[in-house]
PDB file of C-alpha atoms in Angstrom:
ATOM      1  CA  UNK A   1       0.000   0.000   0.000  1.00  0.00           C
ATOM      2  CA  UNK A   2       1.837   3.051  -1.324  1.00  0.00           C
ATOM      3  CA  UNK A   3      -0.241   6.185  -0.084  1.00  0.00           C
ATOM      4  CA  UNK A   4       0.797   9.588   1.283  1.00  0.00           C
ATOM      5  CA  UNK A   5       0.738  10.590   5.121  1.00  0.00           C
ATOM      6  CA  UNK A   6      -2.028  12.616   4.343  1.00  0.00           C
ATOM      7  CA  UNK A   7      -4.288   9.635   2.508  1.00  0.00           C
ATOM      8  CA  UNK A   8      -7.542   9.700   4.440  1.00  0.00           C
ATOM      9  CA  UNK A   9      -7.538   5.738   4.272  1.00  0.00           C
ATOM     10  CA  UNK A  10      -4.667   6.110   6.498  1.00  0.00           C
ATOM     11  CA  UNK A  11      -7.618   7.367   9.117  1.00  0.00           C
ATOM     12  CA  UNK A  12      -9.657   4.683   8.682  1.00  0.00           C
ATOM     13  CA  UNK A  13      -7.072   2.026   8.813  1.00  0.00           C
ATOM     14  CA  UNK A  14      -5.188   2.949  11.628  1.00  0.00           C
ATOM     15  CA  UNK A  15      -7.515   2.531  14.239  1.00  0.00           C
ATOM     16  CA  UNK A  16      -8.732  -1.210  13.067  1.00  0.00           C
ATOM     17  CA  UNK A  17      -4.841  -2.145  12.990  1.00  0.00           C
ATOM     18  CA  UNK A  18      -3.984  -0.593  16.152  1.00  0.00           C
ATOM     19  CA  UNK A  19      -6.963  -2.360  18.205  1.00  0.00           C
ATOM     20  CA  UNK A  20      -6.618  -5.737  16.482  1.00  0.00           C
ATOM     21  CA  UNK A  21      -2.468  -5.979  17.022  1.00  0.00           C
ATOM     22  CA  UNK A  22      -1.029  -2.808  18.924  1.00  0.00           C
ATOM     23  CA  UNK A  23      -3.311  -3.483  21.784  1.00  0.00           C
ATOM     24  CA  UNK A  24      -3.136  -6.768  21.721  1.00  0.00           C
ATOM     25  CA  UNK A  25       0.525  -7.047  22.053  1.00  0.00           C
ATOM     26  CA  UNK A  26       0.846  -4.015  24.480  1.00  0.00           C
ATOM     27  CA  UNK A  27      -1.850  -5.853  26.811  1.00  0.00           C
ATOM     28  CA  UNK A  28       0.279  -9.127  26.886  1.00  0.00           C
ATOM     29  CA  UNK A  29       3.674  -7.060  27.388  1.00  0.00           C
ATOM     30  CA  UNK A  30       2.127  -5.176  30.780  1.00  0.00           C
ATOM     31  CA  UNK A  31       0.479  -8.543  32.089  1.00  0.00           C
ATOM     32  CA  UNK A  32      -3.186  -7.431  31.335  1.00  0.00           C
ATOM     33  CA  UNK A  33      -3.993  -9.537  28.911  1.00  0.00           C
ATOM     34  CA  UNK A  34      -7.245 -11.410  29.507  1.00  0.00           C
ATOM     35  CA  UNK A  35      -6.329 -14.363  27.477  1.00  0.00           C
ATOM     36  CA  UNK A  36      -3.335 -16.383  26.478  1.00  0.00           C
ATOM     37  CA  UNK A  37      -2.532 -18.483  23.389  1.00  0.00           C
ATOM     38  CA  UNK A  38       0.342 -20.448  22.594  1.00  0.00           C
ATOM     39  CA  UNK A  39      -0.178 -19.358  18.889  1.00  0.00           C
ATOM     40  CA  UNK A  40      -0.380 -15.712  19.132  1.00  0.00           C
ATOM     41  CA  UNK A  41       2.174 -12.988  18.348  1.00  0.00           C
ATOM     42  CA  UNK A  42       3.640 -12.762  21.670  1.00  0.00           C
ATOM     43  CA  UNK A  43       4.209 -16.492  22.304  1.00  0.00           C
ATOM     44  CA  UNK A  44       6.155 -16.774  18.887  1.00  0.00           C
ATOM     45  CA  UNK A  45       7.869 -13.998  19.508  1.00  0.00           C
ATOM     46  CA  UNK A  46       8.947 -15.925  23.064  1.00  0.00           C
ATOM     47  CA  UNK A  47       9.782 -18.815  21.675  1.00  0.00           C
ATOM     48  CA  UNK A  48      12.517 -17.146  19.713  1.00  0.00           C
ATOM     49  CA  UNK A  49      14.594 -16.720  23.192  1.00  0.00           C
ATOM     50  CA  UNK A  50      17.432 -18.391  23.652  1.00  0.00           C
ATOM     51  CA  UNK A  51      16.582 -21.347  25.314  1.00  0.00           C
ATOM     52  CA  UNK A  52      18.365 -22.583  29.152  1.00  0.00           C
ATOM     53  CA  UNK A  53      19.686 -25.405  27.192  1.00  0.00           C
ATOM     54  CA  UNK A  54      21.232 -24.151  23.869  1.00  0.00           C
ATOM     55  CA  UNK A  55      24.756 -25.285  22.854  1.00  0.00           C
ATOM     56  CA  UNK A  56      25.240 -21.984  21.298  1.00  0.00           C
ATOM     57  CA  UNK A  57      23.518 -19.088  23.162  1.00  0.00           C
ATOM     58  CA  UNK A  58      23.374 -16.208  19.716  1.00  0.00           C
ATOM     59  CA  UNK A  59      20.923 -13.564  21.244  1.00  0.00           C
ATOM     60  CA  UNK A  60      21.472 -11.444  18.497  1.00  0.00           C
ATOM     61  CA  UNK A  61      20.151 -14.021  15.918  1.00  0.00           C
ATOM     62  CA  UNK A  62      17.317 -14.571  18.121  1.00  0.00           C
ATOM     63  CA  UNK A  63      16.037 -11.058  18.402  1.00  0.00           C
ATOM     64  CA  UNK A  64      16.532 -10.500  14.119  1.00  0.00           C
ATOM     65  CA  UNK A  65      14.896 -13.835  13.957  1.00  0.00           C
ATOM     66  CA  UNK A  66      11.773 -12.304  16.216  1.00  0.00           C
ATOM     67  CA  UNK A  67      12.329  -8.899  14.615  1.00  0.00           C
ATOM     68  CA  UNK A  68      11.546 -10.218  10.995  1.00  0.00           C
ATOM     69  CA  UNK A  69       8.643 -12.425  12.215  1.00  0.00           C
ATOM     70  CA  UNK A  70       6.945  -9.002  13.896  1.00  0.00           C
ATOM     71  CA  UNK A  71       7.657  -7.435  10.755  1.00  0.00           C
ATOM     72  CA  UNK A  72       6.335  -9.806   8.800  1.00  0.00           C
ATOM     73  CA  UNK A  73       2.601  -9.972  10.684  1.00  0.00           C
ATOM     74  CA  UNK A  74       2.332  -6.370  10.768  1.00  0.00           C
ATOM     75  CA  UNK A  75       3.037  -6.432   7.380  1.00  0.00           C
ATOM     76  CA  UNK A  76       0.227  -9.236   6.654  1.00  0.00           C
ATOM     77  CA  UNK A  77      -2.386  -7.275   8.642  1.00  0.00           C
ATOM     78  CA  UNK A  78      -1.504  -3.741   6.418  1.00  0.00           C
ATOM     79  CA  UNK A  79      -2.235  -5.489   3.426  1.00  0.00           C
ATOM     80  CA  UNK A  80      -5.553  -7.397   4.889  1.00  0.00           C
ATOM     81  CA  UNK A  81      -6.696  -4.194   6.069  1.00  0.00           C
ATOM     82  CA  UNK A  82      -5.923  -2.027   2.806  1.00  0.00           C
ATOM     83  CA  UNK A  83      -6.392  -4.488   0.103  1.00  0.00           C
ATOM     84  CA  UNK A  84      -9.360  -6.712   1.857  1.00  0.00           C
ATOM     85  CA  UNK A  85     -11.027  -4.997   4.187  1.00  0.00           C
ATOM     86  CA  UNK A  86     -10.869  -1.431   3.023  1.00  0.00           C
ATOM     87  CA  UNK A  87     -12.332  -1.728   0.158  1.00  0.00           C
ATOM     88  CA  UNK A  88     -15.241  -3.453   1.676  1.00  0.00           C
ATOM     89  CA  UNK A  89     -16.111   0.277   3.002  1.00  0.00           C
ATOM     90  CA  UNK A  90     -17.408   1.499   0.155  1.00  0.00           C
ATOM     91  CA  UNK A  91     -20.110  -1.414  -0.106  1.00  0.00           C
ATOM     92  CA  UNK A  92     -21.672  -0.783   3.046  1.00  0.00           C
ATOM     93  CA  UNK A  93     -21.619   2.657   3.012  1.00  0.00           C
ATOM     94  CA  UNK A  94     -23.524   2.416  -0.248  1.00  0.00           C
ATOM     95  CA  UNK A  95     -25.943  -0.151   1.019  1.00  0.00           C
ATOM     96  CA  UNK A  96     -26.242   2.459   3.540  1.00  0.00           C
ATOM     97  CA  UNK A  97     -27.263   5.540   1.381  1.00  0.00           C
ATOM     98  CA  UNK A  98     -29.860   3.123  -0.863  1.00  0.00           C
ATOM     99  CA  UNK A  99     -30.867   1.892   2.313  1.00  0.00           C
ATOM    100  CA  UNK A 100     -35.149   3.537   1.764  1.00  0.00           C
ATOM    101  CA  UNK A 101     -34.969   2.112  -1.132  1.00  0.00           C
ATOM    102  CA  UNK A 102     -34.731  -1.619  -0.162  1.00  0.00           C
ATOM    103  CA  UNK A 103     -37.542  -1.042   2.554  1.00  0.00           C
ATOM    104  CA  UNK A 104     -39.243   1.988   3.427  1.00  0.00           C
ATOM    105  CA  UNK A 105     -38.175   1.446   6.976  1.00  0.00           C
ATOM    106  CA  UNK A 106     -34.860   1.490   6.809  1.00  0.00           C
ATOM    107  CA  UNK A 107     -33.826  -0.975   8.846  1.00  0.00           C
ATOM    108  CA  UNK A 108     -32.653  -3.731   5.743  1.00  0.00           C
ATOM    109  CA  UNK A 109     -29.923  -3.087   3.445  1.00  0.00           C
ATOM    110  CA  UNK A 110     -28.845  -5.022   0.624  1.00  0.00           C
ATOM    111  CA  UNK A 111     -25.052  -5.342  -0.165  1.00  0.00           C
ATOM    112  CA  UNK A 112     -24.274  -5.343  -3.947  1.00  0.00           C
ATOM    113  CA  UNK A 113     -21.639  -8.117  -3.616  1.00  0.00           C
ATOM    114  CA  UNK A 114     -20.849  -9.580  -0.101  1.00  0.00           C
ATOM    115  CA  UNK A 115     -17.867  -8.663   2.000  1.00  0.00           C
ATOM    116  CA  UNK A 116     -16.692  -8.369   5.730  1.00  0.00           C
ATOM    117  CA  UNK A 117     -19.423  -5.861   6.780  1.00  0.00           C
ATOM    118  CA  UNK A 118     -20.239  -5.964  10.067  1.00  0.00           C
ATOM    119  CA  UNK A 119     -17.392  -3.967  11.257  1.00  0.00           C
ATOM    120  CA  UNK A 120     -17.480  -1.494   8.485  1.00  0.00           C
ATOM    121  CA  UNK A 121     -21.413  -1.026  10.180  1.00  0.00           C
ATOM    122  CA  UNK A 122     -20.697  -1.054  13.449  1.00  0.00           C
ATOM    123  CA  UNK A 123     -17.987   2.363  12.700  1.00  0.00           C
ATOM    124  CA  UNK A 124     -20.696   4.306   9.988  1.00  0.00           C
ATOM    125  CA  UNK A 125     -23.740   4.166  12.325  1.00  0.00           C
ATOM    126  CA  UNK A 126     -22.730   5.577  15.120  1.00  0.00           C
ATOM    127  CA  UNK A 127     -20.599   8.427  12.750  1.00  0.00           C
ATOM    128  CA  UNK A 128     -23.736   8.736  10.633  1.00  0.00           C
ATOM    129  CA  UNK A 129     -25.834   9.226  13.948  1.00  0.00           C
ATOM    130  CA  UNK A 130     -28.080   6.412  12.036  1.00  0.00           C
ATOM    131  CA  UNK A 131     -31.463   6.111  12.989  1.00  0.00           C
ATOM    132  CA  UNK A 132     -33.003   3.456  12.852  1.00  0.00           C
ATOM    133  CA  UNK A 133     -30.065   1.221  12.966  1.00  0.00           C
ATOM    134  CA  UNK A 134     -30.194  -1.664  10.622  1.00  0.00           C
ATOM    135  CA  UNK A 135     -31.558  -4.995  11.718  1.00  0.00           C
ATOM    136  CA  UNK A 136     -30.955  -7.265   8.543  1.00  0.00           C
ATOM    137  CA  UNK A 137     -28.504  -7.124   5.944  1.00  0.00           C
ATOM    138  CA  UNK A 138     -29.340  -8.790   2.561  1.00  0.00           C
ATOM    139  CA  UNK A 139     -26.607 -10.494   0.162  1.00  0.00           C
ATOM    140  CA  UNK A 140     -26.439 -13.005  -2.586  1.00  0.00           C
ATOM    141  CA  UNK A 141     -24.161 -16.423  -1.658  1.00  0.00           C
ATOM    142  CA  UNK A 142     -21.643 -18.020  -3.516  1.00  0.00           C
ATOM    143  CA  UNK A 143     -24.377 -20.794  -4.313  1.00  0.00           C
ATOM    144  CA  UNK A 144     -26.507 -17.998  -5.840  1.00  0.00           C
ATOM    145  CA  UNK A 145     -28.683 -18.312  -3.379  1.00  0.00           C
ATOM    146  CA  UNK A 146     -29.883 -15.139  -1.060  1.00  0.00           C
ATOM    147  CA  UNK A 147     -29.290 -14.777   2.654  1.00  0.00           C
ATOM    148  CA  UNK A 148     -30.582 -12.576   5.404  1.00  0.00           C
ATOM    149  CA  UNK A 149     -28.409 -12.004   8.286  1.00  0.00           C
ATOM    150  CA  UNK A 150     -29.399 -10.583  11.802  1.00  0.00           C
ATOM    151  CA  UNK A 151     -27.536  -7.783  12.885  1.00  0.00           C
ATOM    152  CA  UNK A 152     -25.838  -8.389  16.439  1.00  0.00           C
ATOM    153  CA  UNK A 153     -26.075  -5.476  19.138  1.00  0.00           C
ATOM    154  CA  UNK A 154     -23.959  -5.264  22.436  1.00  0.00           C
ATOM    155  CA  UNK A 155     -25.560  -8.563  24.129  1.00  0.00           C
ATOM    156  CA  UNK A 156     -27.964 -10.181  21.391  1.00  0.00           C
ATOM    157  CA  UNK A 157     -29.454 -10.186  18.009  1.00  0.00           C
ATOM    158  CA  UNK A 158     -30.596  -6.801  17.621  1.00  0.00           C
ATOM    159  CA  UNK A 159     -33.929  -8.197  15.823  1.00  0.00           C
ATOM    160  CA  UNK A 160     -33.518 -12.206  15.007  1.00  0.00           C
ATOM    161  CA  UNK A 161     -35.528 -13.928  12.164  1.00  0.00           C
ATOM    162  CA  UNK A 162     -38.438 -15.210  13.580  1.00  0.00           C
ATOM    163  CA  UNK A 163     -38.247 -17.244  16.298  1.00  0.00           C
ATOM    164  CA  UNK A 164     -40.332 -20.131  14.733  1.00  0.00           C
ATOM    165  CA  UNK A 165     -38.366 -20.736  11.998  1.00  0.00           C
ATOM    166  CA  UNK A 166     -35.431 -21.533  14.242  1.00  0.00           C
ATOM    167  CA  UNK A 167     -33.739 -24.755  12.794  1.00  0.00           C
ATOM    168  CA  UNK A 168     -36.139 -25.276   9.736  1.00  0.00           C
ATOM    169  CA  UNK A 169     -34.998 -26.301   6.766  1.00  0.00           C
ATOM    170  CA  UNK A 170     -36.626 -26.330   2.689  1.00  0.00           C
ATOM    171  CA  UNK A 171     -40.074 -27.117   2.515  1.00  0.00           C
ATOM    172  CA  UNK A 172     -40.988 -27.370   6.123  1.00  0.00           C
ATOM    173  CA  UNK A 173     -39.922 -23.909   6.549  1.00  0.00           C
ATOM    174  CA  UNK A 174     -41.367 -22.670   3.718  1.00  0.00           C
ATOM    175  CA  UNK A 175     -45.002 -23.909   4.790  1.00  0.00           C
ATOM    176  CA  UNK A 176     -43.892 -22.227   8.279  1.00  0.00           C
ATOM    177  CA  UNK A 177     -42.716 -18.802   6.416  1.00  0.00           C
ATOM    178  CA  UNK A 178     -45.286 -18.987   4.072  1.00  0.00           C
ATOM    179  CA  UNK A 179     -42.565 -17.096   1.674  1.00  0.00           C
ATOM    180  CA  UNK A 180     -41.967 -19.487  -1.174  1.00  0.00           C
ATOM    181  CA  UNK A 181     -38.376 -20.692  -1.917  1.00  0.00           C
ATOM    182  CA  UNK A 182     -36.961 -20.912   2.480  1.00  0.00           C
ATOM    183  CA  UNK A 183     -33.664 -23.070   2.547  1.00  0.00           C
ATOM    184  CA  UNK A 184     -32.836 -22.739   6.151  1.00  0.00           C
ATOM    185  CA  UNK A 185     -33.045 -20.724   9.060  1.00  0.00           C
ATOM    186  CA  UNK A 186     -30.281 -21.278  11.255  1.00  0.00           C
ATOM    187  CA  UNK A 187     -31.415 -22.407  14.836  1.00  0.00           C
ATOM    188  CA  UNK A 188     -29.678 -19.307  16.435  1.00  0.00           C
ATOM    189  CA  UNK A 189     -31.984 -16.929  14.227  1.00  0.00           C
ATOM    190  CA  UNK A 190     -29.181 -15.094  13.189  1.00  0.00           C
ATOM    191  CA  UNK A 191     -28.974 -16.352   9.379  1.00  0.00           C
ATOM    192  CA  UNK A 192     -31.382 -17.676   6.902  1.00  0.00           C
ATOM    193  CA  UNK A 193     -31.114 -18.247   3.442  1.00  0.00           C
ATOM    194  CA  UNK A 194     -33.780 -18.156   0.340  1.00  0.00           C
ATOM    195  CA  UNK A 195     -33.309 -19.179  -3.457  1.00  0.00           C
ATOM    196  CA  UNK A 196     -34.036 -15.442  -4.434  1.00  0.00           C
ATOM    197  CA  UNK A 197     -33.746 -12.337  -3.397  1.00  0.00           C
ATOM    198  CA  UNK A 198     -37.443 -11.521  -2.830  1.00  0.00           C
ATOM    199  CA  UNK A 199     -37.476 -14.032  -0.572  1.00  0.00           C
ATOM    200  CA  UNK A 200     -35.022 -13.329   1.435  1.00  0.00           C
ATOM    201  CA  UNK A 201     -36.159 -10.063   1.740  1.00  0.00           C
ATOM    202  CA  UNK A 202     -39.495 -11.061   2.713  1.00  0.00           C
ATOM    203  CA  UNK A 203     -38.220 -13.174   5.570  1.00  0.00           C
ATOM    204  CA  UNK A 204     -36.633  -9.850   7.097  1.00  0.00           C
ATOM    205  CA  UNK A 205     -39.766  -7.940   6.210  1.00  0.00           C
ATOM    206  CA  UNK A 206     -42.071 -10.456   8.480  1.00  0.00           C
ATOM    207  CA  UNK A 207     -39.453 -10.965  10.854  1.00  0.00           C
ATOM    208  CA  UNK A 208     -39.093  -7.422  11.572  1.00  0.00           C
ATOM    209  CA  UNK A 209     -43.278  -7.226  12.086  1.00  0.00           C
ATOM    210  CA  UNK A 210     -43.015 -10.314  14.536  1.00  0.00           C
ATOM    211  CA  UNK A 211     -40.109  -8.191  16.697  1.00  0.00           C
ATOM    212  CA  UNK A 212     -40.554  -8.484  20.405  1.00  0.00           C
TER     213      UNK A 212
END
């Protein structure tokens, strides 16, 4: 990613990268991490000491050794951020702006192709002062089928599909939807999926009615 200091992408990655390693790795240094894993960043990077038992104790080596693996997973997590997940931005934000024109309530939007979005969501609402949040977001699979995801809040499902639908699959769930075309609704409520998009949207439609 060649940009200039002053790229504004700079702003929006810096943040994500600085929570997901920075914070991560400053945590574990000052014994407040909440978690430990044998795999992560830190461990490696510990398992590059010199060990009590080494014929040859080469501390130097060691640290270049760590040195180029830190370098190489900040590296890896620039590039995810700038060449996967950034552009993912523009999607949502889009899906965002059309978002009246899916359903008149606002509260479903449909992503033109399907990426990582519910991060991208969970930074423009609460920037864009959104009201009313979105409780569904609409995509098409890589089966061509359509599926209708529940948006999570702090705790739960901010609306889930409807809760008698949980665990139904094809035609059973269809007769219980009454929407033609149901695959499945996953038994969490957080996911179903439709062979077309006029389905799916349906299911967020009557889910959305049926809210507690």
């Amino acid at each position: 990613m060649h940009v200039e200091l002053d790229d504004p992408r700079i702003g929006v990655i810096y943040p994500k990268l600085y929570r997901q390693l920075i914070e991560e790795i400053d945590a574990f240094d000052n014994g407040v991490s909440e978690s430990h894993s044998n795999t992560s960043l830190p461990s490696r990077v510990g398992y590059c000491n010199v060990k009590w038992n080494d014929a040859i104790t080469d501390q130097t080596g060691c640290f270049f050794k760590a040195y180029e693996m830190v370098v190489a997973e900040f590296l890896q997590h620039v590039k995810y951020f700038s060449d996967t997940w950034l552009p993912a931005r523009s999607i949502v934000e889009n899906a965002i702006k059309s978002r009246f024109e899916v359903d008149h309530g606002g509260e479903i939007i449909f992503l033109s192709r399907y990426c990582p979005w519910q991060s991208h969501l969970a930074d423009i609402e609460p920037r864009l002062r959104l009201q009313p949040t979105v409780k569904f977001v609409i995509y098409q699979t890589p089966q061509n089928s359509w599926a209708v995801s529940a948006v999570s809040g702090p705790r739960s499902l901010r609306v889930p599909l409807k809760f008698d639908w949980a665990g139904l699959q094809g035609m059973t769930l269809t007769h219980a939807a009454r929407i033609p075309g149901c695959i499945f609704v996953h038994q969490k409520l957080f996911i179903g999926v439709n062979q077309t998009y006029a389905g799916a949207l349906a299911m967020a439609r009557l889910s959305l009615m049926n809210r507690v």
